[in-house]
PDB file of C-alpha atoms in Angstrom:
ATOM      1  CA  MET A   1      43.952  34.105  20.631  1.00  0.00           C
ATOM      2  CA  ASP A   2      44.779  36.959  18.302  1.00  0.00           C
ATOM      3  CA  ALA A   3      43.079  37.738  15.005  1.00  0.00           C
ATOM      4  CA  GLU A   4      45.982  36.582  12.802  1.00  0.00           C
ATOM      5  CA  LEU A   5      46.130  33.148  14.404  1.00  0.00           C
ATOM      6  CA  GLU A   6      42.336  32.821  14.266  1.00  0.00           C
ATOM      7  CA  ARG A   7      42.323  33.727  10.572  1.00  0.00           C
ATOM      8  CA  LEU A   8      45.113  31.311   9.686  1.00  0.00           C
ATOM      9  CA  SER A   9      43.460  28.449  11.541  1.00  0.00           C
ATOM     10  CA  ALA A  10      40.069  29.088   9.926  1.00  0.00           C
ATOM     11  CA  GLU A  11      41.620  29.290   6.443  1.00  0.00           C
ATOM     12  CA  ILE A  12      43.571  26.071   6.979  1.00  0.00           C
ATOM     13  CA  GLY A  13      40.389  24.406   8.179  1.00  0.00           C
ATOM     14  CA  ALA A  14      38.535  25.508   5.064  1.00  0.00           C
ATOM     15  CA  ALA A  15      41.361  24.355   2.781  1.00  0.00           C
ATOM     16  CA  LEU A  16      41.630  20.978   4.503  1.00  0.00           C
ATOM     17  CA  GLN A  17      37.878  20.424   4.455  1.00  0.00           C
ATOM     18  CA  ALA A  18      37.697  21.332   0.761  1.00  0.00           C
ATOM     19  CA  ALA A  19      40.379  18.724   0.031  1.00  0.00           C
ATOM     20  CA  GLY A  20      39.111  16.126   2.500  1.00  0.00           C
ATOM     21  CA  GLY A  21      42.330  16.599   4.490  1.00  0.00           C
ATOM     22  CA  ILE A  22      43.239  16.086   8.119  1.00  0.00           C
ATOM     23  CA  LEU A  23      45.997  17.823  10.129  1.00  0.00           C
ATOM     24  CA  ALA A  24      48.438  16.582  12.768  1.00  0.00           C
ATOM     25  CA  THR A  25      51.038  18.668  14.591  1.00  0.00           C
ATOM     26  CA  ALA A  26      54.405  17.831  16.152  1.00  0.00           C
ATOM     27  CA  GLU A  27      55.668  20.558  18.458  1.00  0.00           C
ATOM     28  CA  SER A  28      58.646  21.069  20.697  1.00  0.00           C
ATOM     29  CA  CYS A  29      59.437  24.690  21.606  1.00  0.00           C
ATOM     30  CA  THR A  30      55.832  25.814  21.091  1.00  0.00           C
ATOM     31  CA  GLY A  31      54.572  23.217  23.581  1.00  0.00           C
ATOM     32  CA  GLY A  32      51.291  22.559  21.797  1.00  0.00           C
ATOM     33  CA  TRP A  33      50.485  26.182  20.963  1.00  0.00           C
ATOM     34  CA  VAL A  34      49.586  25.323  17.340  1.00  0.00           C
ATOM     35  CA  ALA A  35      47.309  22.481  18.466  1.00  0.00           C
ATOM     36  CA  GLU A  36      45.654  24.888  20.911  1.00  0.00           C
ATOM     37  CA  ILE A  37      45.100  27.449  18.134  1.00  0.00           C
ATOM     38  CA  VAL A  38      43.584  24.819  15.878  1.00  0.00           C
ATOM     39  CA  THR A  39      41.307  23.321  18.527  1.00  0.00           C
ATOM     40  CA  ALA A  40      40.061  26.806  19.459  1.00  0.00           C
ATOM     41  CA  THR A  41      38.632  27.004  15.936  1.00  0.00           C
ATOM     42  CA  ALA A  42      34.992  25.953  15.801  1.00  0.00           C
ATOM     43  CA  GLY A  43      34.545  22.840  13.689  1.00  0.00           C
ATOM     44  CA  SER A  44      38.188  21.772  13.878  1.00  0.00           C
ATOM     45  CA  SER A  45      37.181  18.264  14.893  1.00  0.00           C
ATOM     46  CA  ALA A  46      36.332  17.744  11.214  1.00  0.00           C
ATOM     47  CA  TRP A  47      39.912  18.423  10.085  1.00  0.00           C
ATOM     48  CA  PHE A  48      42.299  18.021  13.058  1.00  0.00           C
ATOM     49  CA  ASP A  49      43.424  14.570  14.205  1.00  0.00           C
ATOM     50  CA  CYS A  50      46.049  15.066  16.912  1.00  0.00           C
ATOM     51  CA  GLY A  51      49.019  16.955  18.242  1.00  0.00           C
ATOM     52  CA  PHE A  52      52.279  15.555  19.569  1.00  0.00           C
ATOM     53  CA  VAL A  53      54.189  17.633  22.114  1.00  0.00           C
ATOM     54  CA  THR A  54      57.655  16.098  22.015  1.00  0.00           C
ATOM     55  CA  TYR A  55      59.827  18.387  24.079  1.00  0.00           C
ATOM     56  CA  SER A  56      62.564  15.890  24.911  1.00  0.00           C
ATOM     57  CA  ASN A  57      64.720  14.015  22.437  1.00  0.00           C
ATOM     58  CA  ALA A  58      63.458  10.751  23.935  1.00  0.00           C
ATOM     59  CA  ALA A  59      59.856  11.769  23.196  1.00  0.00           C
ATOM     60  CA  LYS A  60      60.791  12.734  19.640  1.00  0.00           C
ATOM     61  CA  GLN A  61      62.237   9.248  19.174  1.00  0.00           C
ATOM     62  CA  ARG A  62      59.499   7.328  20.991  1.00  0.00           C
ATOM     63  CA  MET A  63      56.417   9.153  19.702  1.00  0.00           C
ATOM     64  CA  LEU A  64      57.507  10.281  16.238  1.00  0.00           C
ATOM     65  CA  GLY A  65      60.260   7.864  15.272  1.00  0.00           C
ATOM     66  CA  VAL A  66      62.984  10.504  14.996  1.00  0.00           C
ATOM     67  CA  ALA A  67      66.249   8.608  14.566  1.00  0.00           C
ATOM     68  CA  GLU A  68      68.852   8.859  17.307  1.00  0.00           C
ATOM     69  CA  ALA A  69      71.465   9.182  14.565  1.00  0.00           C
ATOM     70  CA  THR A  70      69.687  12.271  13.183  1.00  0.00           C
ATOM     71  CA  LEU A  71      69.543  13.862  16.634  1.00  0.00           C
ATOM     72  CA  ASN A  72      73.228  13.093  17.254  1.00  0.00           C
ATOM     73  CA  ALA A  73      74.363  14.359  13.855  1.00  0.00           C
ATOM     74  CA  HIS A  74      72.288  17.550  13.652  1.00  0.00           C
ATOM     75  CA  GLY A  75      70.838  18.320  17.094  1.00  0.00           C
ATOM     76  CA  ALA A  76      67.190  18.656  18.009  1.00  0.00           C
ATOM     77  CA  VAL A  77      67.006  22.139  16.496  1.00  0.00           C
ATOM     78  CA  SER A  78      67.671  21.242  12.864  1.00  0.00           C
ATOM     79  CA  GLU A  79      65.819  20.824   9.610  1.00  0.00           C
ATOM     80  CA  PRO A  80      66.540  17.070   9.433  1.00  0.00           C
ATOM     81  CA  VAL A  81      64.914  16.581  12.855  1.00  0.00           C
ATOM     82  CA  ALA A  82      62.000  18.861  11.924  1.00  0.00           C
ATOM     83  CA  LEU A  83      61.419  16.792   8.789  1.00  0.00           C
ATOM     84  CA  GLU A  84      61.500  13.510  10.705  1.00  0.00           C
ATOM     85  CA  MET A  85      59.072  14.993  13.239  1.00  0.00           C
ATOM     86  CA  ALA A  86      56.621  16.006  10.495  1.00  0.00           C
ATOM     87  CA  ARG A  87      56.917  12.652   8.749  1.00  0.00           C
ATOM     88  CA  GLY A  88      56.476  10.898  12.103  1.00  0.00           C
ATOM     89  CA  ALA A  89      53.331  12.880  12.882  1.00  0.00           C
ATOM     90  CA  LEU A  90      51.944  11.894   9.506  1.00  0.00           C
ATOM     91  CA  ALA A  91      52.866   8.233  10.014  1.00  0.00           C
ATOM     92  CA  HIS A  92      51.487   8.040  13.574  1.00  0.00           C
ATOM     93  CA  SER A  93      48.120   9.648  12.847  1.00  0.00           C
ATOM     94  CA  ASP A  94      45.237   9.652  10.398  1.00  0.00           C
ATOM     95  CA  ALA A  95      46.446  12.977   8.984  1.00  0.00           C
ATOM     96  CA  THR A  96      47.082  13.907   5.379  1.00  0.00           C
ATOM     97  CA  ALA A  97      49.112  16.974   6.375  1.00  0.00           C
ATOM     98  CA  ALA A  98      51.543  17.434   9.244  1.00  0.00           C
ATOM     99  CA  LEU A  99      53.698  20.253  10.522  1.00  0.00           C
ATOM    100  CA  SER A 100      56.516  20.363  13.038  1.00  0.00           C
ATOM    101  CA  ILE A 101      58.331  22.989  15.070  1.00  0.00           C
ATOM    102  CA  THR A 102      61.589  22.613  17.005  1.00  0.00           C
ATOM    103  CA  GLY A 103      63.608  25.551  18.244  1.00  0.00           C
ATOM    104  CA  ILE A 104      65.228  27.678  20.909  1.00  0.00           C
ATOM    105  CA  ALA A 105      62.620  30.042  22.349  1.00  0.00           C
ATOM    106  CA  GLY A 106      64.911  31.318  25.099  1.00  0.00           C
ATOM    107  CA  PRO A 107      65.900  32.961  27.215  1.00  0.00           C
ATOM    108  CA  GLY A 108      68.590  30.258  27.517  1.00  0.00           C
ATOM    109  CA  GLY A 109      69.492  27.284  25.366  1.00  0.00           C
ATOM    110  CA  ALA A 110      71.556  28.980  22.693  1.00  0.00           C
ATOM    111  CA  VAL A 111      74.516  27.077  21.288  1.00  0.00           C
ATOM    112  CA  PRO A 112      77.167  28.167  18.772  1.00  0.00           C
ATOM    113  CA  GLY A 113      75.467  28.681  15.419  1.00  0.00           C
ATOM    114  CA  LYS A 114      71.992  28.431  16.965  1.00  0.00           C
ATOM    115  CA  PRO A 115      71.120  31.595  18.870  1.00  0.00           C
ATOM    116  CA  VAL A 116      67.920  32.125  20.832  1.00  0.00           C
ATOM    117  CA  GLY A 117      65.125  32.592  18.317  1.00  0.00           C
ATOM    118  CA  THR A 118      66.361  29.853  15.961  1.00  0.00           C
ATOM    119  CA  VAL A 119      63.404  27.712  14.937  1.00  0.00           C
ATOM    120  CA  CYS A 120      63.293  24.838  12.452  1.00  0.00           C
ATOM    121  CA  PHE A 121      60.110  23.771  10.715  1.00  0.00           C
ATOM    122  CA  GLY A 122      58.970  20.734   8.794  1.00  0.00           C
ATOM    123  CA  TRP A 123      55.875  19.994   6.750  1.00  0.00           C
ATOM    124  CA  ALA A 124      54.847  16.664   5.249  1.00  0.00           C
ATOM    125  CA  LEU A 125      51.848  15.871   3.088  1.00  0.00           C
ATOM    126  CA  ALA A 126      50.378  12.475   2.328  1.00  0.00           C
ATOM    127  CA  ASP A 127      51.069  13.032  -1.386  1.00  0.00           C
ATOM    128  CA  GLY A 128      54.799  12.877  -0.590  1.00  0.00           C
ATOM    129  CA  ARG A 129      55.586  16.588  -0.636  1.00  0.00           C
ATOM    130  CA  THR A 130      57.792  17.798   2.185  1.00  0.00           C
ATOM    131  CA  ARG A 131      59.382  21.086   3.097  1.00  0.00           C
ATOM    132  CA  THR A 132      61.791  22.338   5.732  1.00  0.00           C
ATOM    133  CA  GLU A 133      62.898  25.772   6.768  1.00  0.00           C
ATOM    134  CA  THR A 134      64.876  27.570   9.463  1.00  0.00           C
ATOM    135  CA  ARG A 135      63.918  31.011  10.703  1.00  0.00           C
ATOM    136  CA  HIS A 136      65.336  33.386  13.300  1.00  0.00           C
ATOM    137  CA  PHE A 137      62.782  35.329  15.328  1.00  0.00           C
ATOM    138  CA  ASP A 138      63.366  38.282  17.641  1.00  0.00           C
ATOM    139  CA  GLY A 139      61.760  38.891  20.987  1.00  0.00           C
ATOM    140  CA  ASP A 140      61.187  37.109  24.251  1.00  0.00           C
ATOM    141  CA  ARG A 141      60.104  33.491  24.691  1.00  0.00           C
ATOM    142  CA  GLU A 142      56.424  34.216  24.086  1.00  0.00           C
ATOM    143  CA  ALA A 143      57.176  36.299  20.980  1.00  0.00           C
ATOM    144  CA  VAL A 144      59.331  33.542  19.477  1.00  0.00           C
ATOM    145  CA  ARG A 145      56.661  30.937  20.156  1.00  0.00           C
ATOM    146  CA  ARG A 146      53.883  33.123  18.705  1.00  0.00           C
ATOM    147  CA  GLN A 147      55.876  33.983  15.576  1.00  0.00           C
ATOM    148  CA  SER A 148      56.706  30.298  15.129  1.00  0.00           C
ATOM    149  CA  SER A 149      53.036  29.339  15.382  1.00  0.00           C
ATOM    150  CA  CYS A 150      51.994  31.985  12.863  1.00  0.00           C
ATOM    151  CA  HIS A 151      54.765  31.060  10.462  1.00  0.00           C
ATOM    152  CA  THR A 152      54.096  27.326  10.422  1.00  0.00           C
ATOM    153  CA  LEU A 153      50.389  27.886   9.785  1.00  0.00           C
ATOM    154  CA  ALA A 154      51.059  30.413   7.009  1.00  0.00           C
ATOM    155  CA  VAL A 155      53.421  28.032   5.217  1.00  0.00           C
ATOM    156  CA  LEU A 156      50.998  25.138   5.631  1.00  0.00           C
ATOM    157  CA  LEU A 157      48.303  27.300   4.056  1.00  0.00           C
ATOM    158  CA  ALA A 158      50.630  27.936   1.111  1.00  0.00           C
ATOM    159  CA  LEU A 159      51.376  24.223   0.773  1.00  0.00           C
ATOM    160  CA  LEU A 160      47.663  23.498   0.723  1.00  0.00           C
ATOM    161  CA  GLY A 161      47.406  25.875  -2.229  1.00  0.00           C
ATOM    162  CA  ALA A 162      45.551  28.692  -0.532  1.00  0.00           C
ATOM    163  CA  THR A 163      48.317  31.311  -0.929  1.00  0.00           C
ATOM    164  CA  PRO A 164      51.550  31.651  -2.944  1.00  0.00           C
ATOM    165  CA  GLN A 165      54.522  29.791  -1.499  1.00  0.00           C
ATOM    166  CA  ASP A 166      57.359  31.661   0.146  1.00  0.00           C
ATOM    167  CA  PRO A 167      60.262  31.465  -2.343  1.00  0.00           C
ATOM    168  CA  VAL A 168      62.845  31.569   0.465  1.00  0.00           C
ATOM    169  CA  ALA A 169      61.917  28.146   1.789  1.00  0.00           C
ATOM    170  CA  ARG A 170      62.856  24.973  -0.006  1.00  0.00           C
ATOM    171  CA  THR A 171      61.095  21.742  -0.779  1.00  0.00           C
ATOM    172  CA  VAL A 172      63.024  18.563  -0.024  1.00  0.00           C
ATOM    173  CA  PRO A 173      62.623  15.103  -1.544  1.00  0.00           C
TER     174      PRO A 173
END
């Protein structure tokens, strides 16, 4: 694991422990990479509950409660699906904070309006705050997955109050 991912995970752990919080993850295109980063952090058992790897639409529905109507209307790579994934991870765990990632890491899978490197994120906190965001990352499959993992952790850290929030992203009701 690289130094940036190690740092982000350790800082999230400290922020969650200070607040008595617990994390859950819901991942698609990253295939559990964020959960792996977190569990590589010593002491994470005190602040990490579980990770859901929901690569297929059926798994998103079954494990996280993502609505078929949302998938049909927006596609798996969309902010509405990312939000339902994050909310589902929160609802199906003991977590107080959840994050989700769904995207097109490549090299194939692009569709009109959603090129390779398109990744949608969702975050949900037990206090009711949620946030979604779409980013476009360059590079090969591994680079997209790494950038996605770094980004979701950095935004979660901001939501936990450890760093200023990115003004580009938006909070949703």
